[in-house]
Coordinates of C-alpha atoms in Angstrom, one line a residue:
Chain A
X1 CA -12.4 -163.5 181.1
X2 CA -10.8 -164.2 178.1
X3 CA -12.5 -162.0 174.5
X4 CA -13.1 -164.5 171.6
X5 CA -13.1 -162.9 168.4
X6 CA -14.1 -166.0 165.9
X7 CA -14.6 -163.4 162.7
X8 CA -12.6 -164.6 159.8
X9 CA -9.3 -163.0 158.4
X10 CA -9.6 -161.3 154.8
X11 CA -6.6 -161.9 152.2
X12 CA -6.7 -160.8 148.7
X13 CA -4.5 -161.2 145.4
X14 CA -4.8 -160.4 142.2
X15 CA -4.5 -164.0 141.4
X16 CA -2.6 -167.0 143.6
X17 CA 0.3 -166.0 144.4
X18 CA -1.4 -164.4 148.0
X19 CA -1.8 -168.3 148.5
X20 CA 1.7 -169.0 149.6
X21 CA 0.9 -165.8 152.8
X22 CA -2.8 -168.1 153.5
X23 CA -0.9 -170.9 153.4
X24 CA 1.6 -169.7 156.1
X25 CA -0.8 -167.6 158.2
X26 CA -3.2 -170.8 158.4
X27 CA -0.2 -172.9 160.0
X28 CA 0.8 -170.6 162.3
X29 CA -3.1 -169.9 163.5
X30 CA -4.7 -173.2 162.8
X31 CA -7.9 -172.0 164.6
X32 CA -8.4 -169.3 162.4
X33 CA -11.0 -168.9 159.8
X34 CA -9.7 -167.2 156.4
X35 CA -11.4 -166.2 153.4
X36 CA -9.1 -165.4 150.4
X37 CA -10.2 -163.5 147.4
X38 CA -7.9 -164.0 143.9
X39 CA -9.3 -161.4 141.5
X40 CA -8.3 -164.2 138.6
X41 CA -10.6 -162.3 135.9
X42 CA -8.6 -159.6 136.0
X43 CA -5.2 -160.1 136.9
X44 CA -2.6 -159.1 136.1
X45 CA -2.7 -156.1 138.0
X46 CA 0.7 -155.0 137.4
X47 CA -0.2 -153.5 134.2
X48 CA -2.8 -151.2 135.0
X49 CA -3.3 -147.7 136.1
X50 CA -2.8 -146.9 140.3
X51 CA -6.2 -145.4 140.0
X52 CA -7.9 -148.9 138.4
X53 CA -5.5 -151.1 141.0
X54 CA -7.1 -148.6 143.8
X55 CA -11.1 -149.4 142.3
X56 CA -10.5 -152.9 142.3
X57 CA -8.7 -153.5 145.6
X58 CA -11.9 -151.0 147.1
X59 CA -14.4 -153.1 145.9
X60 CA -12.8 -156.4 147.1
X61 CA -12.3 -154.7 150.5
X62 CA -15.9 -154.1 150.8
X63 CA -17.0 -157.5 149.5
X64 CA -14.6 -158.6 152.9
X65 CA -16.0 -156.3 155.0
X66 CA -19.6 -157.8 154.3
X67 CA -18.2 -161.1 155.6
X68 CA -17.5 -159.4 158.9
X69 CA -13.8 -159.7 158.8
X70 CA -11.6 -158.7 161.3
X71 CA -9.1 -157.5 159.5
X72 CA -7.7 -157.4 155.8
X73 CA -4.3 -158.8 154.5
X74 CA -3.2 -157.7 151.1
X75 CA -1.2 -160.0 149.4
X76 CA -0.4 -158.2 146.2
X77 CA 2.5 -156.0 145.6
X78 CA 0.5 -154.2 143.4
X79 CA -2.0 -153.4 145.3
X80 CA -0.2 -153.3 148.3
X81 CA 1.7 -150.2 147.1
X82 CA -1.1 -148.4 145.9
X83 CA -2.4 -148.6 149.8
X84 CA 1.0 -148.7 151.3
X85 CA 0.2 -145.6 153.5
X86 CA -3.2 -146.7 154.7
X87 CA -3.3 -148.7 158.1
X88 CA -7.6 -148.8 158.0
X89 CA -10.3 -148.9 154.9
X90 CA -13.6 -148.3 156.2
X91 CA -12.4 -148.4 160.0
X92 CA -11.0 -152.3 159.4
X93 CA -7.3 -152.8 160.0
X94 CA -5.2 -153.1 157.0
X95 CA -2.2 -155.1 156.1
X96 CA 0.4 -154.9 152.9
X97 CA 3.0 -156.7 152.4
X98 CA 5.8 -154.2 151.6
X99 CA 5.5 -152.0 154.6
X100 CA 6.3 -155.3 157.2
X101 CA 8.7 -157.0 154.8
X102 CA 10.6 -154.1 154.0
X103 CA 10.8 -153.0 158.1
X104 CA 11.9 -156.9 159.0
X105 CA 14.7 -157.1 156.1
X106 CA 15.5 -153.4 157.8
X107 CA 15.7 -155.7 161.1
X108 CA 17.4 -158.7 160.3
X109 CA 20.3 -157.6 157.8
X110 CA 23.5 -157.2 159.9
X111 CA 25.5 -155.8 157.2
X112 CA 22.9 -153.2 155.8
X113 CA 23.2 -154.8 152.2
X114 CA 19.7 -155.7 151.2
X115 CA 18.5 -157.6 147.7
X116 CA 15.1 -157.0 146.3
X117 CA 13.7 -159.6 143.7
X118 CA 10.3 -159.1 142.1
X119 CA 8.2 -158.9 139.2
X120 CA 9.2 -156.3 136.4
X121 CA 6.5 -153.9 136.9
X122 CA 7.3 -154.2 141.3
X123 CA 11.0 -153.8 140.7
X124 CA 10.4 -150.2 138.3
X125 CA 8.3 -149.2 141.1
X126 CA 10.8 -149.3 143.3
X127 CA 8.3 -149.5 146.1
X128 CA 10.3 -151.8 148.5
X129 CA 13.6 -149.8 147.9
X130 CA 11.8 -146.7 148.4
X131 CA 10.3 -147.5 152.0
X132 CA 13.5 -149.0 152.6
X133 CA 15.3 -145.8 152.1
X134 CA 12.6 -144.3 154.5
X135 CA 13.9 -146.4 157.4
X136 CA 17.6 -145.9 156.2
X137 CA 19.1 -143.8 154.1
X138 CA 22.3 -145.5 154.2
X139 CA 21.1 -149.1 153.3
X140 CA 22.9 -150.2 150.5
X141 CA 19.3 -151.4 148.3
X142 CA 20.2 -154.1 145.2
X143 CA 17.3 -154.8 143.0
X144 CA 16.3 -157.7 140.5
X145 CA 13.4 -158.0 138.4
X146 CA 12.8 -161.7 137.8
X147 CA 10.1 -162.0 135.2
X148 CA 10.9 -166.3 134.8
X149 CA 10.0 -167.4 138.5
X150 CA 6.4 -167.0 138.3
X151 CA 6.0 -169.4 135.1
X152 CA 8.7 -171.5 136.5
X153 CA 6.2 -171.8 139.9
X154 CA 3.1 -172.1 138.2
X155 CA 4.4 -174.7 135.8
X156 CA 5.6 -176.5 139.2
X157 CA 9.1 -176.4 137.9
X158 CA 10.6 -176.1 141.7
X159 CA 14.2 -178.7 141.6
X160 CA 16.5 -179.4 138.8
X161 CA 18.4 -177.7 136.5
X162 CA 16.2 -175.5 134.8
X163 CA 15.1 -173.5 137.9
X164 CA 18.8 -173.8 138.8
X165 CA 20.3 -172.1 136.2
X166 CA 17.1 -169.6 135.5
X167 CA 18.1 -169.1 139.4
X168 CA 21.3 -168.8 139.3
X169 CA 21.3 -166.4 136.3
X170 CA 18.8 -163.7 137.8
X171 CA 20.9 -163.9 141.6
X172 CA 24.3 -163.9 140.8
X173 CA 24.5 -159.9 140.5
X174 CA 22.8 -160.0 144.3
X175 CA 25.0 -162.8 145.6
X176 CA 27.9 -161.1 144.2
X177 CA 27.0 -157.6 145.7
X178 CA 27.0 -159.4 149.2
X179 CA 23.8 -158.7 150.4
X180 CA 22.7 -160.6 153.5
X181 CA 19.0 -160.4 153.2
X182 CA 16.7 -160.8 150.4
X183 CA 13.3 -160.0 150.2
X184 CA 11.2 -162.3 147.8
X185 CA 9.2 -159.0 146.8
X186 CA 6.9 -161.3 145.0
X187 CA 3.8 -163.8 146.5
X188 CA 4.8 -166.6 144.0
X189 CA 8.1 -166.5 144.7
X190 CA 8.2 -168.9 148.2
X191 CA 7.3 -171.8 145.9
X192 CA 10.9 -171.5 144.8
X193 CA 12.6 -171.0 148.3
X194 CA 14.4 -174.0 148.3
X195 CA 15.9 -173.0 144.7
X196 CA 16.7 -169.7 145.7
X197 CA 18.2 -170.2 149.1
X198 CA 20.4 -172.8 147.4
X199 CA 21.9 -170.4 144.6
X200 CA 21.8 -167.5 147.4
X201 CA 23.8 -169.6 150.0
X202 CA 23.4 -170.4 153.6
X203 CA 24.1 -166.9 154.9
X204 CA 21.6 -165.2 153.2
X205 CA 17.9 -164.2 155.1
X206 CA 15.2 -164.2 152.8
X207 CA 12.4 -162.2 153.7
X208 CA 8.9 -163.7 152.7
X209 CA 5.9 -161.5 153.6
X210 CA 3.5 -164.4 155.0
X211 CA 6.2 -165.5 157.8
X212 CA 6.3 -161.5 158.2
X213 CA 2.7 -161.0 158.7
X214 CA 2.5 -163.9 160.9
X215 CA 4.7 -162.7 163.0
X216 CA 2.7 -159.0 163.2
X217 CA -0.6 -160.3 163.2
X218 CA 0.2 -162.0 166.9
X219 CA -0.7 -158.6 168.7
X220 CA -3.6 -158.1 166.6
X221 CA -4.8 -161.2 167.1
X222 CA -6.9 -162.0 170.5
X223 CA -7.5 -165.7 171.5
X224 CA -9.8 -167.4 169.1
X225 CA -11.9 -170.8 169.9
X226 CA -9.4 -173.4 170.0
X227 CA -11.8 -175.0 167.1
X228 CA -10.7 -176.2 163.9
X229 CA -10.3 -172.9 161.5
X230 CA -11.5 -172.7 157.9
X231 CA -10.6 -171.7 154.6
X232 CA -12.9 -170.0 152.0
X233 CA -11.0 -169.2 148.5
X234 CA -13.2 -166.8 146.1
X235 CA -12.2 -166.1 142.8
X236 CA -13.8 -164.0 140.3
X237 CA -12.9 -166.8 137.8
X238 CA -12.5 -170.5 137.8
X239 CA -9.5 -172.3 135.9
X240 CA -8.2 -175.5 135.9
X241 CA -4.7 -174.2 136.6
X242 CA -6.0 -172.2 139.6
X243 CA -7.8 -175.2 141.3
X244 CA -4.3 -177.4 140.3
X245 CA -2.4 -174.4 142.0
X246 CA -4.8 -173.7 144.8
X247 CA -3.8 -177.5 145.7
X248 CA 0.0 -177.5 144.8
X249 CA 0.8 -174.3 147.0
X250 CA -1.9 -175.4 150.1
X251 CA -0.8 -178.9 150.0
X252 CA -2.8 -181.7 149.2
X253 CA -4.2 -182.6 152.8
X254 CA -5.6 -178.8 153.3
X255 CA -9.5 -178.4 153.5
X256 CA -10.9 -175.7 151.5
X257 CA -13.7 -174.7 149.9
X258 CA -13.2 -173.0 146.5
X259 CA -16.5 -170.5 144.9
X260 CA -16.7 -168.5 141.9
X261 CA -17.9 -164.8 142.6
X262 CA -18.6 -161.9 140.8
X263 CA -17.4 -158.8 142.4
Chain B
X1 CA -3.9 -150.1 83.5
X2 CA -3.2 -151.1 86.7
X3 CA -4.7 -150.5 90.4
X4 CA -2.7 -149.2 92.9
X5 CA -4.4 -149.4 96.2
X6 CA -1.8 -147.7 98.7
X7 CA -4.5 -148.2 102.0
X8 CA -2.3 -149.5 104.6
X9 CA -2.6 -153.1 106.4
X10 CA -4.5 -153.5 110.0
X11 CA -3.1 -156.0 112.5
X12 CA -3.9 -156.2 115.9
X13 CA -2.6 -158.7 119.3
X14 CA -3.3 -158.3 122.7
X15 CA 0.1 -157.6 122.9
X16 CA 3.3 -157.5 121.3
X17 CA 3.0 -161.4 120.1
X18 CA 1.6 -159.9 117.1
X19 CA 5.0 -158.1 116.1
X20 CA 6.5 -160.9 114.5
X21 CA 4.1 -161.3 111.6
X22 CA 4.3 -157.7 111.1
X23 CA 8.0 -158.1 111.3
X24 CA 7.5 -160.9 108.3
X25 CA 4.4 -159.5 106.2
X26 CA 6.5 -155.8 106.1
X27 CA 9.3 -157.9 104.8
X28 CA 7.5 -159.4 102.4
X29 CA 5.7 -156.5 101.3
X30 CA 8.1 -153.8 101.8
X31 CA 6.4 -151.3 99.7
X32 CA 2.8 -151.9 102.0
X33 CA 1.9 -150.0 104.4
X34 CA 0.8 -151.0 107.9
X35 CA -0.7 -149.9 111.0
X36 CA -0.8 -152.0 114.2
X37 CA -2.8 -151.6 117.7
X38 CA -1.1 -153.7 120.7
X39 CA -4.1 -153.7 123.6
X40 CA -1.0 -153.7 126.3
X41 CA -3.8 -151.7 128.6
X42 CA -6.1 -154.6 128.3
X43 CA -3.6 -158.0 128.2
X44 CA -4.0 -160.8 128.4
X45 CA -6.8 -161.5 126.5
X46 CA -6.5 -165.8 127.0
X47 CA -7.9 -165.4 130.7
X48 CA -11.0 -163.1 129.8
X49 CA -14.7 -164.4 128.4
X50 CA -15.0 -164.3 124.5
X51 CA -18.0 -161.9 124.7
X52 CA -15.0 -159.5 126.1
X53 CA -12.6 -160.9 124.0
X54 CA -15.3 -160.1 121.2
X55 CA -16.1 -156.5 122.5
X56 CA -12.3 -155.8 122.6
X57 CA -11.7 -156.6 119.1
X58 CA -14.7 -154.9 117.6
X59 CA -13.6 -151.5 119.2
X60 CA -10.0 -151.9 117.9
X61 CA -11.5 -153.2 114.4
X62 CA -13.8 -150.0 114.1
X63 CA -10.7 -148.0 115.4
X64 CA -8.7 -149.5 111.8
X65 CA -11.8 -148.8 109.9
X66 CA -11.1 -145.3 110.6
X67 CA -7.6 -145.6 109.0
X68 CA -9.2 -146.7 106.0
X69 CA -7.5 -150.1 106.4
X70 CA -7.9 -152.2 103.2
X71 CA -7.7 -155.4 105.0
X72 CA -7.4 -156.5 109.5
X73 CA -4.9 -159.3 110.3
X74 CA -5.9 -160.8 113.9
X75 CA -2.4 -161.8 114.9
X76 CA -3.5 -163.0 118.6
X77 CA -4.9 -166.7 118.9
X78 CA -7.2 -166.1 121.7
X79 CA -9.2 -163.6 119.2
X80 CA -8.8 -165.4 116.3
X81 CA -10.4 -168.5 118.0
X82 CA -13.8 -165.5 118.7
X83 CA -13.8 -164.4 115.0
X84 CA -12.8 -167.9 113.7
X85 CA -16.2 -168.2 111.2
X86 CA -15.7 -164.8 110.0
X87 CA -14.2 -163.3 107.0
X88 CA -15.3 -159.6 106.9
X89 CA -16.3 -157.3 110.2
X90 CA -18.3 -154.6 108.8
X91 CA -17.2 -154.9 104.9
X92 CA -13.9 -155.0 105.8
X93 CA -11.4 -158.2 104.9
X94 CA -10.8 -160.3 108.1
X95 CA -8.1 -162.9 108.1
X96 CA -7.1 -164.7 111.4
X97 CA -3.8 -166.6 112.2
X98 CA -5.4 -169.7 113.2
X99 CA -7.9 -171.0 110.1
X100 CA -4.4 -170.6 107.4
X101 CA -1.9 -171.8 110.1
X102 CA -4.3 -174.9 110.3
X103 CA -4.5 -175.2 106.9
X104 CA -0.8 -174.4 106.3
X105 CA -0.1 -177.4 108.1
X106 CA -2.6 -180.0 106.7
X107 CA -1.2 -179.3 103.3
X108 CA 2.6 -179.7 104.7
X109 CA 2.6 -183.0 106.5
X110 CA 3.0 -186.3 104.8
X111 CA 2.5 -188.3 107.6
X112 CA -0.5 -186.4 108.9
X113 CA 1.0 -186.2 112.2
X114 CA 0.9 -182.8 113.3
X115 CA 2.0 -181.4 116.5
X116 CA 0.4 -177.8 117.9
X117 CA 2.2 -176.2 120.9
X118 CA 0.8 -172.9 122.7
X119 CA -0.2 -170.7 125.2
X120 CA -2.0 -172.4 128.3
X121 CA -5.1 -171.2 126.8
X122 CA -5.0 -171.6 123.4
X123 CA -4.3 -175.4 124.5
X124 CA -6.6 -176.3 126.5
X125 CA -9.4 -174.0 123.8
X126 CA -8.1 -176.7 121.3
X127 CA -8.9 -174.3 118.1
X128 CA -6.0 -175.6 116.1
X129 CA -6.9 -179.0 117.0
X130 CA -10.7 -179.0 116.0
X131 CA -9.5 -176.6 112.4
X132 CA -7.0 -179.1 111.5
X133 CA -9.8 -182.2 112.5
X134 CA -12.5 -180.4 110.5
X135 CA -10.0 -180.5 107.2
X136 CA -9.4 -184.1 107.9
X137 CA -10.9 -186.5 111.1
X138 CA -8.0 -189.0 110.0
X139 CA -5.2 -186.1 111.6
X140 CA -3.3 -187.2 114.4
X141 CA -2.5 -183.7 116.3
X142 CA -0.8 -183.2 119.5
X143 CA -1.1 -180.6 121.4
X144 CA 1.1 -179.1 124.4
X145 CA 1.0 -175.7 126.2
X146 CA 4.8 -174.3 127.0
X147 CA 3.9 -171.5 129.3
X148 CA 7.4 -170.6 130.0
X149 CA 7.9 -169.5 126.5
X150 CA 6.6 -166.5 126.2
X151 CA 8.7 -164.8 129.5
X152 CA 11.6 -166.5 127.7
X153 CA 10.9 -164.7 124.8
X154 CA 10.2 -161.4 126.6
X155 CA 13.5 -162.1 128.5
X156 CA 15.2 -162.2 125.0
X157 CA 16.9 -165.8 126.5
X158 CA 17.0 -167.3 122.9
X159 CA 20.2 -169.5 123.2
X160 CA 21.8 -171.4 125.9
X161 CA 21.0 -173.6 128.4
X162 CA 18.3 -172.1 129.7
X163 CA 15.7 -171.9 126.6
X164 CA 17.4 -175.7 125.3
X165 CA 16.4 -177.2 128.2
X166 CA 12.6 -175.6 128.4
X167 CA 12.6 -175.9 124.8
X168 CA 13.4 -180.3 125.5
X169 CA 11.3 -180.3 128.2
X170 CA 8.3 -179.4 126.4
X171 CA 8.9 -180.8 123.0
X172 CA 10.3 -184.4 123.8
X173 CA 6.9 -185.6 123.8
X174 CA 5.7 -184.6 120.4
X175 CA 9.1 -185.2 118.8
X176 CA 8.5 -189.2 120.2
X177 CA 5.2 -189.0 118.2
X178 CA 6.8 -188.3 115.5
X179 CA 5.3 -185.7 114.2
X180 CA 6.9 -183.8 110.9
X181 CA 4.9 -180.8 111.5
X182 CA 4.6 -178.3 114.4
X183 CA 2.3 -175.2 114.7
X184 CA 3.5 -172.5 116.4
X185 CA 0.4 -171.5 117.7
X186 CA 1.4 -168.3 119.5
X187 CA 2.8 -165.4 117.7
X188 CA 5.5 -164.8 120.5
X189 CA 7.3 -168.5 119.4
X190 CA 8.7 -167.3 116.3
X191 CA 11.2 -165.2 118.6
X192 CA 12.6 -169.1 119.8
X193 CA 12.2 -170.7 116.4
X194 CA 15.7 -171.4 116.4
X195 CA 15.9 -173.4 119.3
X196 CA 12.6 -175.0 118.9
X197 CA 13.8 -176.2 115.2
X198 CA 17.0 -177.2 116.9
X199 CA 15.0 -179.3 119.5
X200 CA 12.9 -180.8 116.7
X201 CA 15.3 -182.0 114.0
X202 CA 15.1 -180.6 110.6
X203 CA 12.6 -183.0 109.3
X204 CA 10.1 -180.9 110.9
X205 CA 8.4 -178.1 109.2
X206 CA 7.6 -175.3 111.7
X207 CA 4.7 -173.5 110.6
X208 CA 4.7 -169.7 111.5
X209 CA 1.5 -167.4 111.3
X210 CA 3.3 -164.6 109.8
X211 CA 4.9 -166.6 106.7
X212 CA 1.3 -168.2 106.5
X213 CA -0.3 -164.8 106.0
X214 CA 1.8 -163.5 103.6
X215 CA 1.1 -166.4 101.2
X216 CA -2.3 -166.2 101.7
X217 CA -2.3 -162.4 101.4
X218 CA -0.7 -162.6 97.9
X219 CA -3.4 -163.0 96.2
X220 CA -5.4 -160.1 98.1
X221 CA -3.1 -157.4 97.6
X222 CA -3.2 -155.6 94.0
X223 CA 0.0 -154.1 92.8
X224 CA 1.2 -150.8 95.5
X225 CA 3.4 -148.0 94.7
X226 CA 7.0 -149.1 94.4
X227 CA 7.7 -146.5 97.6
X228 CA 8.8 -147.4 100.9
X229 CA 6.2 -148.8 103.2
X230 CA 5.7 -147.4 106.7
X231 CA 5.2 -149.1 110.2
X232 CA 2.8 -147.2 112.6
X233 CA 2.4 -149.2 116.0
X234 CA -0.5 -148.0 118.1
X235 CA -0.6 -149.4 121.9
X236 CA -3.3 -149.0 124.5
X237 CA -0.4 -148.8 127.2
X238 CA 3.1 -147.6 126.5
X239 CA 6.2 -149.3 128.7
X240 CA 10.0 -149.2 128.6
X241 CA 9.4 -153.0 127.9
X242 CA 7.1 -152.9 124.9
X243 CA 9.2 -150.4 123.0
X244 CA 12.5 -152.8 123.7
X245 CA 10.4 -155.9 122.7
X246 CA 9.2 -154.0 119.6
X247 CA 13.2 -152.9 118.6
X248 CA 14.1 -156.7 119.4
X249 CA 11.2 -158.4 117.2
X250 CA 11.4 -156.0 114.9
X251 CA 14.9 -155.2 114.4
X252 CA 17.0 -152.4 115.2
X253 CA 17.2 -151.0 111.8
X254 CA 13.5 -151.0 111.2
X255 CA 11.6 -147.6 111.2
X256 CA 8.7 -147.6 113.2
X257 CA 6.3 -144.8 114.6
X258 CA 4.6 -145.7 118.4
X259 CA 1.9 -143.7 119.8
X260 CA 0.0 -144.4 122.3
X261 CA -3.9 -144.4 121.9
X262 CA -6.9 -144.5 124.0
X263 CA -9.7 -147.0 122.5

């Protein structure tokens, strides 16, 4: 007798970039359902205070939970190191995304010369360097704020020169340093994997957190109906440009339906 | 006998967009006075309702009152499109950077064909476009949002390759209309205007909020005391990044005070 568990899988974002981890997740487990929350109406989150970060992230957590999730998935830097020590919220299982890409850049860098690239306010927290450190003290940890790439991704500005050279300019200091790994420490930043794996060069990992979590959610993860899983994005505001992004990041042929909530 | 009225200047912005028509009013008027809140805490404004756009700017209007400002600049589109009819909050002069950049440019074209580039949101809100068609329903205006702007701005990439080819990208289109006017609609594009005038050829006049102000505000200013003028910057929020942004707009060699205030 095989146990079924059909309840959906929670992910939350301050805004979109979390899409790029449903995106992934919802490939590797097609028979999944998800439901995705982008706090749009308030985002950035970046800016404001641990303890306001830690408020909002509670209160989407319990809008999950009355969804009966099975487990939660955030897909925030922000908010993911403002919970980085918790593994449960409320007795659900709880996922970030430094704590797994972090330990799998530990994992797959031979040379122990990792590269961090981020948003400003993730790269002055220093949160992927510091659990780094945790598992080794002797990694050699190079990091690069890259405040361009999320425009540069939402503007859909993914070949060519522009995203070349902005490219090129923010990863020459990493390539030059000889790291082996690089963890894109930001959500947006798989849109431009094709642009950075090209300026990074063909022996360079990079580390994205949504093929990270797939690969972790496998043991957490019983056998689910071999039915046709759904998507259900919620955002606590509705743009044009999150609907066009929704669509560019997803793909076209993805099924989703997109509601406005107030949280 | 003349009147000296030595009350300082209020400006406000969301941000730090705002610090280049302080930059140009305290040049102007070097023996003013001038006081300005950045609401880091709270930014952006352009995603957020206008009732909270509106609530935000009355607290940080009532918080100038109390520094007996003689007059409140709203350097910071998205709230100058909220206060847009209004000319006093509470008794106290109210100018916006919209309504005189609007007007600014209807008096300066001769071909009435007047181009309008912004934020994502001041775009699509089209406040520029509907001031300039209420002064005259026989304006061509065309409008484009150039998102990457403002992180190139931040980044301080002002020359180069980089900010030419954004800068073409975006501005092809409106130099093919021919226009011979341009409004830069967000008080972060002063920072580029020399690479935007480059892109547009120097038959265009490139009409900036702060040098529109300080014509306007001529007339409203009686004679001050020939002393120095001060600079008092008041932020909701206080990061490494503001204060380097606020040295770069503003210039090394200007003398500022920055506190950081609770509203």
């Amino acid at each position: 007798m095989i146990s079924i568990d059909n309840r959906p899988i929670g992910i939350f974002d301050s805004g979109l970039g979390g899409l790029t981890v449903l995106k992934t997740l919802s490939e590797i487990y097609p028979d999944e359902h998800f439901i995705y929350i982008g706090d749009i109406a308030r985002l950035p989150y970046g800016n404001k205070s641990p303890e306001t970060v830690r408020k909002y992230g509670e209160q989407i957590l319990n809008y999950l939970i009355k969804f009966n999730v099975k487990l939660a998935i955030i897909a925030c830097n922000t908010a993911s190191s403002v919970f980085i020590d918790e593994t449960t919220f409320n007795g659900l299982p709880l996922f970030n995304v430094i704590t797994p890409g972090a330990q799998a850049a530990f994992e797959t860098s031979k040379t122990k010369r990792i590269g961090v690239i981020g948003t400003r306010t993730t790269i002055q927290g220093h949160s992927y360097k510091n659990t780094l450190l945790k598992l080794s003290p002797d990694l050699f940890v190079i990091e690069k704020a890259c405040p361009l790439f999320v425009p540069l991704a939402e503007e859909g500005w993914l070949h060519g020169d522009v995203p070349e050279m902005v490219a090129e300019s923010y990863l020459k200091g990493l390539r030059n340093e000889s790291v082996d790994t690089l963890i894109l420490g930001c959500t947006h930043y798989p849109i431009l994997d094709q642009v950075i794996a090209q300026v990074m060069g063909p022996d360079v990992n990079l580390i994205e957190s949504g093929k990270v979590l797939a690969r972790i959610l496998k043991s957490h993860l019983s056998d689910s109906s071999k039915q046709q899983g759904t998507i259900k994005i919620l955002a606590t505001d509705m743009t044009q440009q999150f609907q066009m992004m929704a669509e560019l990041i997803l793909g076209k042929d993805k099924i989703f339906n997109l509601e406005l909530i107030n949280l």
